[in-house]
């Protein structure tokens, strides 16, 4: 993750007395695009392709969904058809499908007379070596008596396969609520070694349960996530925001990602 | 280019016609402090239009036909002084000028005729008198040259309260900021809200926005030449100030009277002192401050030699308990030897060191990570000023710089059993040679023409990458120590001319080419401590700019009012911008994140200045465009650069209504920066994501702000009864003090620092949320001097 930006924000918060307000900024309406949200995980039936369309910035978030598309995923040998969920239009899945390590998957979508395709590759199954925690003084308790005196910092430690160029994403849930931060890595800095890093986006208190998921992703998905982060940080400061780098071929935005995962849980002491 | 050289030789050749002439030369100093006066003018009453100007070390040389002359010595803020000479041999004449308004018994004639803006050949130049900035209202009560300079035409602030600046549509990294000739790579403290320049230690500030003298090079847009004070040659003095944010203390004095002097100046902020008052151990161990230390000493070895040592050291430190630490800062050092070879040739040899680094530390005990980044220069300069005759002043010299770039060094504590790979260092050698002549032709016409040859060699050791059009590495080549990786060079001509229309007006024109071999990568809009400098390489070509400018200068009412219009057009090659979603920090293949194209900037600058009287100040207005065209961004169409601002207005007024009170008001207005806002949105993975159609296609809201200041000065003189004559007389007080009260953003305008589009937690609708940093900020500062 972009540590520089984080530190920057922390520091900024320290020094300034910023004030926020909602203002009126007129925006143009872009041409409507198809949005592909497609994931293939390594457990049976744990896959989906969600098809929708873009909308206007100031409209409500009821985006138009795309029903009746033909959606298939092929591993080179077998082609699986993903059927639309009758209870959730625009959501396509196949219960007999899961991702395997070191495979290439091809997604094909036919809708509105257009064909959209995408390819995603899996690597070796990732391994979380351990989760551990440190008890730390809670800085904010100094200013807010309702804050607990101490918080827990949870660290994850995983090893990298030195023989492959790997890309990772870490997701974390605290008592079932997902940490909204993106922890995305390439192995340029730690090829063949362990990577230890903290989960800093959520506050973890005594007795909390923390679940961590380590995803081994491909480069296209990595680029997508990195550019998604700069998109989400859009504003007058920070890097210039842009659309995430899509791996969909055809007139659409979004991504298709096949990946393998490892999970681990840790419970904080009371 | 060959034609230019021929022209140069021709112009010079025609001038060296022998005639019986003698030279008067020397050094001009301030009679009170003994400091050299930069840019003092010496004119000859009997020969209007003939004269000389002192260089950065107060040296002048004037060659005239044999005869009797009345020389007039003048400089801004000093009384004009006349000297009658009989010139029948070469004369060395050091001279001291008395500050204006001081009680003294020398030949005070009248205040300086301030028409330099009209008569000088230089254009696109802004000079800041350090004394002037004291009366301009300031942010948090910290007077700051980089803030004051932003109130001048063609210079724009990089953001709210920011010490970073844009010159004529150029980027922040296109400004060469020099402190006693040493480049300062990151001139800001505390997230850019304060500059690293403690004005107590400064003597002279010049900003070249257009055609800079040939001795400067390496940046496209501007050169900011800052000179530190040398220290009082005559007596010891202490001055200082106590403010809300920081306190300052300066000590200066002679080492040996009139031979050598020193100055030591320090500044430190003290926000963290309040943390110590906490009864919490972790907070007590937390730090948040910055400091600056300026030191300079000089000593005259006989009549012809002088040695200077000057240094700057400043750091920002931020740390929370023992869990997190972040500190950054600059260090510069200059050793300089001035030598007067003869009455016409002045030489200057300097060895300059410059360093910028930052360190970020995470973790506790032996479980720590430390990320560091650094840029370091060793720089050798040999410069000469040759005063050929009263119509020609030449300068020439050479410059060699060794650069070391350390983009990312990662250290881990003993408790961590794996190693994170460093980002490889890069090394480069930068060289330059230049020659320039300032020539007067008749009474009305003068011109300055010069040529600078610049080169840059990226050298090993290191791995060099080759990228495909998508920015992915296709090939890696490893180089050994001092292996040449890539060599760039080019000729940068400079030309400027002035034609005096009448006594009060002139037209000027200038052209220059500049090369820039170093590029700043930033993960924020404004200057940030984690910005990284990278050298030109096999992937990154040098940036090249050609600038043309013309101007009209006119003074009114006996030089009471100055008026000028300057227009410029700047064409830039190999402009750098980022790919969509570029990763800049800790990326070993960061060059793959860059895109290259061209850029252009053009505009008109208007300035009306009232220089004297009870009410003084200026109005400046800039109308400008700054655009880029880069394949891979906005379909290769021209688009507005971030710093593109159509209108920029500053109005600064100072009221000297009472001998002890000075009031000041400054108002600024500018068009919002070009910015990228979404034109649609969509849902993916349960998250609302903004959809963008073009880079920098929108505008931030207009910015405006009013600052006010009030300064109360203690009485400078006291009345005593002369013991002998019994008469009352005024003598200067030893202790001088002042109170400065300022209000930043007096009408509390909420100027947008950032605008984010996000969902309202209750209604679920997308809103544009503006963050404003500062509303009304009052500040009080106490200054003293004895």
XYZ file of N, CA and C in Angstrom, chain B residues 26-251:
678
model
N 36.711 47.919 -6.904
C 36.692 47.758 -5.452
C 35.463 47.018 -5.006
N 35.225 47.135 -3.710
C 34.101 46.419 -3.110
C 33.211 47.434 -2.416
N 31.903 47.256 -2.544
C 30.968 48.176 -1.903
C 30.275 47.463 -0.757
N 30.264 48.140 0.398
C 29.713 47.510 1.603
C 28.742 48.430 2.303
N 27.974 47.814 3.177
C 27.035 48.522 4.042
C 27.857 49.132 5.190
N 27.710 50.442 5.400
C 28.548 51.105 6.413
C 28.184 50.634 7.820
N 26.983 50.137 7.988
C 26.562 49.751 9.334
C 27.016 48.341 9.691
N 26.855 47.413 8.742
C 27.159 46.022 9.066
C 28.444 45.521 8.408
N 28.933 46.267 7.428
C 30.107 45.792 6.706
C 29.792 44.709 5.694
N 28.488 44.380 5.521
C 28.099 43.357 4.536
C 28.321 43.896 3.131
N 28.734 43.017 2.213
C 28.842 43.396 0.808
C 27.458 43.749 0.278
N 27.409 44.728 -0.614
C 26.123 45.066 -1.216
C 26.079 44.479 -2.626
N 25.064 43.640 -2.861
C 24.900 42.996 -4.165
C 24.078 43.919 -5.048
N 24.489 44.091 -6.277
C 23.694 44.850 -7.237
C 23.710 46.352 -7.023
N 24.693 46.881 -6.285
C 24.821 48.336 -6.147
C 25.280 48.886 -7.494
N 24.813 50.095 -7.838
C 25.148 50.646 -9.141
C 26.083 51.832 -9.008
N 27.055 51.857 -9.881
C 28.009 52.961 -9.917
C 27.814 53.643 -11.262
N 27.447 54.902 -11.231
C 27.252 55.613 -12.491
C 28.197 56.810 -12.535
N 28.434 57.293 -13.740
C 29.353 58.413 -13.936
C 28.520 59.618 -14.344
N 28.560 60.666 -13.520
C 27.724 61.836 -13.756
C 28.037 62.470 -15.119
N 29.323 62.512 -15.451
C 29.733 63.177 -16.689
C 29.444 62.332 -17.935
N 29.239 61.047 -17.749
C 28.999 60.159 -18.893
C 27.692 59.407 -18.667
N 26.553 60.053 -18.943
C 25.281 59.370 -18.672
C 25.200 58.050 -19.448
N 24.650 57.060 -18.793
C 24.531 55.748 -19.449
C 25.735 54.862 -19.226
N 26.774 55.400 -18.575
C 27.958 54.582 -18.302
C 27.945 54.183 -16.833
N 28.275 52.941 -16.585
C 28.287 52.533 -15.190
C 28.635 51.081 -15.003
N 28.551 50.645 -13.755
C 28.854 49.254 -13.413
C 27.912 48.833 -12.285
N 27.806 47.523 -12.113
C 26.953 46.978 -11.060
C 27.802 46.005 -10.256
N 27.655 46.007 -8.940
C 28.455 45.076 -8.137
C 27.919 43.652 -8.316
N 28.820 42.689 -8.252
C 28.417 41.286 -8.391
C 27.951 40.744 -7.037
N 27.757 39.440 -6.958
C 27.209 38.830 -5.740
C 28.124 39.002 -4.531
N 29.343 39.479 -4.754
C 30.281 39.659 -3.640
C 30.648 41.123 -3.461
N 29.832 42.016 -4.024
C 30.021 43.450 -3.830
C 31.127 44.047 -4.677
N 31.724 43.247 -5.576
C 32.853 43.730 -6.374
C 32.371 44.473 -7.614
N 33.043 45.608 -7.921
C 32.727 46.313 -9.161
C 34.021 46.677 -9.857
N 33.917 46.943 -11.145
C 35.074 47.380 -11.906
C 34.538 48.221 -13.055
N 35.132 49.392 -13.232
C 34.643 50.334 -14.235
C 35.845 50.909 -14.962
N 35.862 50.757 -16.261
C 37.002 51.236 -17.047
C 36.560 52.443 -17.876
N 37.305 53.557 -17.715
C 36.912 54.825 -18.354
C 38.142 55.480 -18.971
N 37.920 56.356 -19.964
C 39.057 57.132 -20.486
C 39.597 58.063 -19.388
N 40.838 58.397 -19.495
C 41.482 59.270 -18.511
C 40.659 60.550 -18.330
N 40.540 61.015 -17.077
C 39.792 62.252 -16.874
C 39.321 62.410 -15.438
N 38.600 63.509 -15.197
C 38.026 63.752 -13.881
C 36.547 63.412 -13.912
N 36.144 62.634 -12.913
C 34.751 62.174 -12.917
C 34.119 62.319 -11.539
N 32.788 62.396 -11.572
C 32.028 62.289 -10.332
C 31.290 60.953 -10.393
N 31.667 60.043 -9.484
C 31.010 58.733 -9.468
C 29.879 58.754 -8.453
N 28.756 58.149 -8.851
C 27.627 58.058 -7.930
C 27.413 56.593 -7.584
N 27.403 56.326 -6.288
C 27.193 54.960 -5.791
C 25.801 54.893 -5.220
N 25.022 53.917 -5.661
C 23.663 53.838 -5.167
C 23.203 52.382 -5.072
N 22.283 52.160 -4.144
C 21.682 50.833 -4.013
C 20.371 50.975 -3.270
N 19.452 50.100 -3.551
C 18.135 50.125 -2.928
C 18.274 50.112 -1.406
N 17.647 51.086 -0.759
C 17.685 51.119 0.691
C 18.897 51.840 1.263
N 19.756 52.344 0.368
C 20.937 53.067 0.834
C 20.943 54.477 0.248
N 21.568 55.400 0.954
C 21.647 56.768 0.471
C 22.643 56.842 -0.681
N 22.334 57.689 -1.648
C 23.237 57.870 -2.777
C 24.469 58.643 -2.300
N 25.625 58.201 -2.727
C 26.864 58.835 -2.298
C 27.701 59.181 -3.523
N 28.298 60.362 -3.496
C 29.108 60.770 -4.639
C 30.588 60.788 -4.289
N 31.402 60.558 -5.304
C 32.841 60.549 -5.096
C 33.498 61.176 -6.323
N 34.372 62.180 -6.058
C 35.088 62.792 -7.191
C 36.433 62.084 -7.355
N 36.734 61.682 -8.576
C 38.019 61.006 -8.797
C 38.754 61.633 -9.970
N 40.063 61.599 -9.846
C 40.892 61.980 -10.982
C 41.483 60.676 -11.488
N 40.995 60.262 -12.658
C 41.371 58.940 -13.150
C 42.543 59.071 -14.125
N 43.770 58.943 -13.589
C 44.938 58.945 -14.467
C 45.807 57.718 -14.202
N 45.272 56.820 -13.421
C 45.915 55.534 -13.182
C 44.822 54.566 -12.699
N 45.146 53.288 -12.625
C 44.164 52.336 -12.104
C 43.981 52.582 -10.609
N 42.738 52.642 -10.179
C 42.455 52.970 -8.780
C 41.669 51.833 -8.146
N 42.013 51.521 -6.891
C 41.193 50.584 -6.128
C 40.455 51.399 -5.081
N 39.140 51.336 -5.110
C 38.366 52.156 -4.189
C 37.227 51.341 -3.582
N 37.428 50.915 -2.329
C 36.348 50.256 -1.594
C 35.473 51.360 -1.029
N 34.204 51.084 -0.949
C 33.292 52.153 -0.572
C 32.221 51.621 0.352
N 31.805 52.468 1.301
C 30.728 52.054 2.201
C 29.521 52.954 1.987
N 28.357 52.343 1.872
C 27.123 53.111 1.714
C 26.329 53.042 3.017
N 25.728 54.205 3.353
C 24.960 54.253 4.600
C 23.501 53.922 4.325
N 22.888 53.118 5.185
C 21.466 52.828 5.003
C 20.650 54.111 5.039
N 19.596 54.153 4.262
C 18.741 55.323 4.177
C 18.109 55.609 5.527
N 17.944 56.869 5.849
C 17.219 57.244 7.054
C 18.028 57.142 8.320
N 19.323 56.869 8.213
C 20.154 56.794 9.419
C 20.847 58.144 9.630
N 21.100 58.453 10.874
C 21.803 59.701 11.168
C 23.288 59.481 10.903
N 23.841 60.236 10.008
C 25.265 60.104 9.744
C 25.749 61.389 9.084
N 27.022 61.517 8.953
C 27.552 62.806 8.535
C 28.203 62.775 7.148
N 27.969 61.719 6.406
C 28.595 61.627 5.087
C 27.810 62.459 4.069
N 28.211 62.367 2.824
C 27.633 63.205 1.785
C 26.306 62.647 1.273
N 25.270 62.855 2.056
C 23.968 62.366 1.636
C 23.398 63.308 0.581
N 23.112 62.800 -0.554
C 22.598 63.654 -1.621
C 21.081 63.538 -1.693
N 20.600 62.448 -2.098
C 19.156 62.205 -2.126
C 18.934 60.708 -2.239
N 17.706 60.312 -2.056
C 17.397 58.885 -2.135
C 17.658 58.373 -3.549
N 17.837 57.101 -3.668
C 18.185 56.509 -4.955
C 17.095 56.742 -5.988
N 17.530 56.999 -7.191
C 16.590 57.089 -8.310
C 16.293 55.658 -8.740
N 15.119 55.211 -8.362
C 14.853 53.777 -8.498
C 14.246 53.454 -9.866
N 15.088 53.421 -10.857
C 14.571 53.150 -12.193
C 15.214 51.908 -12.786
N 15.713 51.048 -11.909
C 16.446 49.898 -12.396
C 15.588 48.973 -13.259
N 14.301 48.877 -12.909
C 13.431 48.001 -13.694
C 13.385 48.417 -15.157
N 13.499 49.721 -15.401
C 13.453 50.215 -16.774
C 14.823 50.100 -17.437
N 15.874 50.449 -16.705
C 17.179 50.567 -17.334
C 17.957 49.250 -17.439
N 17.646 48.298 -16.588
C 18.430 47.061 -16.625
C 18.038 46.200 -17.831
N 19.002 45.419 -18.315
C 18.728 44.540 -19.456
C 17.927 43.326 -19.016
N 18.016 43.019 -17.737
C 17.354 41.826 -17.229
C 15.843 41.975 -17.325
N 15.180 40.894 -17.677
C 13.723 40.884 -17.594
C 13.290 39.555 -17.009
N 12.018 39.510 -16.609
C 11.529 38.281 -15.996
C 12.285 37.999 -14.714
N 12.544 39.047 -13.956
C 13.297 38.857 -12.723
C 12.549 39.528 -11.576
N 12.529 38.882 -10.435
C 11.908 39.462 -9.250
C 12.954 39.503 -8.154
N 13.081 40.686 -7.543
C 14.024 40.811 -6.435
C 13.237 41.049 -5.170
N 13.656 40.406 -4.133
C 12.957 40.597 -2.865
C 13.927 41.215 -1.891
N 13.521 42.354 -1.358
C 14.310 42.982 -0.322
C 13.866 42.366 1.001
N 14.817 41.778 1.696
C 14.479 41.067 2.930
C 13.779 42.000 3.926
N 14.154 43.269 3.903
C 13.505 44.223 4.822
C 12.033 44.392 4.472
N 11.731 44.325 3.159
C 10.346 44.511 2.712
C 9.420 43.427 3.231
N 9.916 42.215 3.315
C 8.998 41.123 3.647
C 8.543 41.207 5.096
N 9.231 42.008 5.878
C 8.828 42.140 7.281
C 7.452 42.762 7.411
N 7.096 43.617 6.454
C 5.823 44.313 6.624
C 4.651 43.638 5.905
N 4.900 42.507 5.232
C 3.806 41.820 4.545
C 3.195 40.789 5.492
N 1.855 40.728 5.571
C 1.259 39.777 6.524
C 1.611 38.339 6.153
N 1.798 37.535 7.164
C 2.313 36.193 6.922
C 1.526 35.122 7.651
N 1.647 33.915 7.131
C 0.994 32.726 7.637
C 1.600 32.316 8.976
N 0.789 32.208 9.986
C 1.232 31.837 11.330
C 2.345 32.746 11.852
N 2.425 33.966 11.323
C 3.416 34.903 11.817
C 4.843 34.600 11.401
N 5.042 33.634 10.486
C 6.400 33.285 10.055
C 6.695 33.973 8.728
N 7.535 34.996 8.761
C 7.852 35.644 7.484
C 8.666 34.677 6.631
N 8.364 34.697 5.352
C 8.862 33.624 4.508
C 9.040 34.137 3.077
N 10.269 34.102 2.579
C 10.511 34.615 1.225
C 9.732 33.845 0.173
N 9.587 32.537 0.366
C 8.892 31.754 -0.655
C 7.404 32.105 -0.715
N 6.854 32.588 0.399
C 5.454 33.013 0.394
C 5.328 34.382 -0.250
N 6.263 35.254 0.060
C 6.217 36.604 -0.488
C 6.366 36.572 -2.002
N 7.234 35.704 -2.486
C 7.491 35.631 -3.918
C 6.243 35.181 -4.683
N 5.369 34.458 -3.992
C 4.136 33.992 -4.635
C 3.150 35.125 -4.888
N 3.411 36.290 -4.318
C 2.538 37.439 -4.533
C 2.935 38.224 -5.783
N 3.988 37.768 -6.465
C 4.476 38.497 -7.630
C 3.947 37.867 -8.917
N 3.885 38.650 -10.002
C 3.292 38.112 -11.227
C 4.087 36.929 -11.765
N 3.385 35.955 -12.299
C 4.046 34.803 -12.912
C 4.462 33.744 -11.926
N 4.299 34.002 -10.635
C 4.680 33.026 -9.616
C 3.407 32.629 -8.875
N 3.185 31.332 -8.773
C 1.941 30.869 -8.179
C 2.208 29.881 -7.065
N 1.368 29.958 -6.068
C 1.503 29.054 -4.935
C 1.113 27.636 -5.354
N 1.820 26.647 -4.806
C 1.507 25.257 -5.139
C 0.301 24.759 -4.368
N -0.251 25.583 -3.498
C -1.425 25.126 -2.746
C -1.584 25.949 -1.492
N -2.672 25.743 -0.809
C -2.979 26.496 0.410
C -1.808 26.485 1.374
N -1.336 27.674 1.711
C -0.280 27.794 2.709
C 1.008 27.120 2.306
N 1.199 26.829 1.005
C 2.326 25.997 0.613
C 3.529 26.809 0.164
N 4.705 26.360 0.574
C 5.934 27.053 0.194
C 6.383 26.663 -1.212
N 5.817 25.623 -1.778
C 6.129 25.244 -3.157
C 5.547 26.270 -4.114
N 6.184 26.450 -5.268
C 5.657 27.451 -6.199
C 5.851 27.016 -7.647
N 4.995 27.561 -8.496
C 5.041 27.314 -9.935
C 5.457 28.614 -10.600
N 6.383 28.557 -11.526
C 6.787 29.753 -12.245
C 6.433 29.618 -13.718
N 5.671 30.556 -14.221
C 5.282 30.614 -15.626
C 4.838 29.259 -16.152
N 3.937 28.624 -15.444
C 3.347 27.377 -15.914
C 4.227 26.152 -15.760
N 5.408 26.318 -15.151
C 6.308 25.180 -14.945
C 5.931 24.414 -13.691
N 6.464 23.219 -13.566
C 6.185 22.392 -12.396
C 7.090 22.801 -11.228
N 6.774 22.279 -10.039
C 7.548 22.616 -8.836
C 9.024 22.218 -8.997
N 9.266 21.077 -9.654
C 10.649 20.605 -9.769
C 11.440 21.351 -10.837
N 10.809 22.279 -11.538
C 11.541 23.023 -12.554
C 12.121 24.319 -12.014
N 12.086 24.483 -10.691
C 12.698 25.657 -10.065
C 14.013 25.238 -9.428
N 15.078 25.949 -9.775
C 16.359 25.687 -9.132
C 16.447 26.616 -7.933
N 16.408 26.045 -6.734
C 16.453 26.858 -5.529
C 17.852 26.744 -4.951
N 18.570 27.870 -4.924
C 19.961 27.863 -4.484
C 20.130 28.682 -3.217
N 20.779 28.096 -2.242
C 21.123 28.829 -1.029
C 22.641 28.923 -1.010
N 23.180 30.118 -1.172
C 24.623 30.302 -1.315
C 25.175 29.312 -2.341
N 24.501 29.247 -3.488
C 24.911 28.406 -4.614
C 24.647 26.910 -4.449
N 24.201 26.482 -3.286
C 23.949 25.050 -3.080
C 22.477 24.758 -3.355
N 22.183 23.780 -4.213
C 20.775 23.483 -4.477
C 20.079 22.911 -3.243
N 18.872 23.375 -3.012
C 18.071 22.865 -1.910
C 16.972 22.026 -2.552
N 17.000 20.731 -2.303
C 16.121 19.835 -3.056
C 14.691 19.802 -2.556
N 14.482 20.060 -1.292
C 13.104 20.106 -0.804
C 13.014 21.285 0.146
N 12.490 22.398 -0.394
C 12.594 23.661 0.338
C 11.464 23.864 1.334
N 10.783 22.794 1.749
C 9.672 23.045 2.669
C 9.730 22.218 3.941
N 9.133 22.810 4.971
C 9.000 22.177 6.275
C 7.536 21.835 6.499
N 7.296 20.916 7.397
C 5.966 20.671 7.928
C 4.923 20.622 6.817
N 5.051 19.672 5.926
C 4.077 19.449 4.864
C 3.988 20.625 3.907
N 5.049 21.398 3.827
C 5.048 22.482 2.849
C 4.484 23.787 3.357
N 4.059 23.848 4.609
C 3.447 25.083 5.081
C 4.485 26.169 5.381
N 5.722 25.767 5.587
C 6.778 26.743 5.846
C 7.968 26.412 4.960
N 8.693 27.456 4.545
C 9.874 27.167 3.745
C 11.059 26.966 4.685
N 12.130 26.402 4.145
C 13.304 26.140 4.978
C 14.139 27.396 5.177
N 13.710 28.502 4.551
C 14.553 29.692 4.623
C 14.151 30.606 5.773
N 14.997 30.662 6.740
C 14.822 31.532 7.891
C 15.259 32.922 7.455
N 14.320 33.841 7.316
C 14.680 35.116 6.682
C 15.652 35.943 7.518
N 15.800 35.630 8.793
C 16.797 36.334 9.608
C 18.209 36.148 9.075
N 18.437 35.021 8.398
C 19.798 34.711 7.953
C 20.023 35.109 6.507
N 18.992 35.674 5.860
C 19.109 35.933 4.430
C 19.420 37.388 4.132
N 20.091 37.565 3.013
C 20.500 38.895 2.629
C 19.812 39.341 1.351
N 19.750 38.453 0.376
C 19.299 38.860 -0.944
C 18.610 37.670 -1.618
N 17.479 37.945 -2.255
C 16.754 36.899 -2.965
C 16.413 37.402 -4.356
N 16.751 36.610 -5.351
C 16.437 36.966 -6.730
C 15.779 35.776 -7.379
N 14.711 36.028 -8.104
C 14.052 34.948 -8.825
C 14.074 35.270 -10.313
N 14.703 34.407 -11.083
C 14.721 34.569 -12.533
C 13.598 33.723 -13.111
N 12.582 34.387 -13.654
C 11.427 33.660 -14.200
C 11.612 33.359 -15.679
N 12.443 34.151 -16.303
C 12.599 33.999 -17.740
C 14.014 33.597 -18.070
N 14.703 34.500 -18.729
C 16.048 34.200 -19.170
C 17.026 34.462 -18.026
N 17.570 33.398 -17.484
C 18.520 33.537 -16.382
C 19.921 33.679 -16.966
N 20.851 34.299 -16.217
C 22.221 34.371 -16.697
C 22.773 32.974 -17.026
N 23.730 32.926 -17.926
C 24.266 31.647 -18.402
C 24.954 30.846 -17.305
N 25.286 31.480 -16.177
C 25.954 30.713 -15.124
C 24.985 29.758 -14.427
N 23.690 29.956 -14.647
C 22.709 29.054 -14.054
C 22.188 28.085 -15.099
N 21.929 26.877 -14.660
C 21.347 25.900 -15.572
C 20.841 24.718 -14.792
N 20.164 23.824 -15.476
C 19.740 22.588 -14.833
C 18.273 22.510 -14.493
N 17.543 23.644 -14.596
C 16.099 23.598 -14.375
C 15.421 24.427 -15.455
N 14.199 24.006 -15.809
C 13.536 24.653 -16.941
C 12.909 26.001 -16.639
N 12.286 26.140 -15.458
C 11.392 27.280 -15.298
C 11.999 28.492 -14.622
N 12.767 28.287 -13.582
C 13.250 29.456 -12.865
C 14.499 29.134 -12.059
N 15.169 30.194 -11.649
C 16.290 30.072 -10.723
C 15.999 31.012 -9.575
N 16.020 30.482 -8.365
C 15.856 31.330 -7.196
C 17.204 31.360 -6.496
N 17.838 32.530 -6.544
C 19.200 32.664 -6.031
C 19.134 33.362 -4.678
N 19.339 32.600 -3.625
C 19.232 33.140 -2.274
C 20.629 33.234 -1.677
N 20.957 34.403 -1.151
C 22.281 34.593 -0.531
C 22.095 34.832 0.953
N 22.934 34.153 1.724
C 22.895 34.354 3.168
C 23.696 35.591 3.553
N 23.308 36.183 4.672
C 24.083 37.301 5.222
C 25.483 36.819 5.558
N 26.418 37.760 5.560
C 27.788 37.381 5.902
C 28.099 37.603 7.376
N 27.283 38.373 8.037
C 27.561 38.697 9.430
C 28.161 40.085 9.520
N 27.864 40.747 10.618
C 28.312 42.129 10.792
C 29.826 42.186 10.990
N 30.492 42.986 10.153
C 31.954 43.135 10.183
C 32.401 44.086 11.281
N 31.456 44.853 11.835
C 31.859 45.971 12.699
C 31.558 45.736 14.166
N 30.405 45.138 14.447
C 30.089 44.945 15.858
C 29.248 43.685 16.054
N 29.275 43.201 17.292
C 28.463 42.044 17.619
C 27.002 42.447 17.700
N 26.147 41.572 17.297
C 24.728 41.865 17.397
C 23.951 40.585 17.619
N 22.815 40.743 18.294
C 21.927 39.609 18.527
C 20.544 40.047 18.081
N 19.867 39.185 17.357
C 18.486 39.496 17.023
C 17.696 38.210 17.102
N 16.385 38.368 17.231
C 15.585 37.162 17.340
C 14.124 37.478 17.357
N 13.344 36.436 17.498
C 11.905 36.614 17.538
C 11.252 35.442 18.230
N 10.103 35.759 18.822
C 9.337 34.715 19.495
C 7.958 34.703 18.860
N 7.559 33.582 18.314
C 6.266 33.509 17.641
C 5.438 32.364 18.150
N 4.269 32.213 17.574
C 3.362 31.145 18.006
C 3.910 29.779 17.650
N 4.532 29.706 16.485
C 4.972 28.430 15.953
C 6.433 28.177 16.300
N 7.241 29.228 16.196
C 8.670 29.017 16.382
C 9.328 30.231 17.012
N 10.566 30.043 17.427
C 11.393 31.146 17.873
C 12.683 31.134 17.090
N 13.281 32.324 16.993
C 14.473 32.462 16.176
C 15.535 33.220 16.965
N 16.774 32.914 16.712
C 17.858 33.658 17.334
C 19.028 33.739 16.369
N 19.582 34.943 16.226
C 20.708 35.139 15.330
C 21.805 35.885 16.072
N 23.011 35.380 15.935
C 24.169 36.054 16.527
C 25.123 36.344 15.387
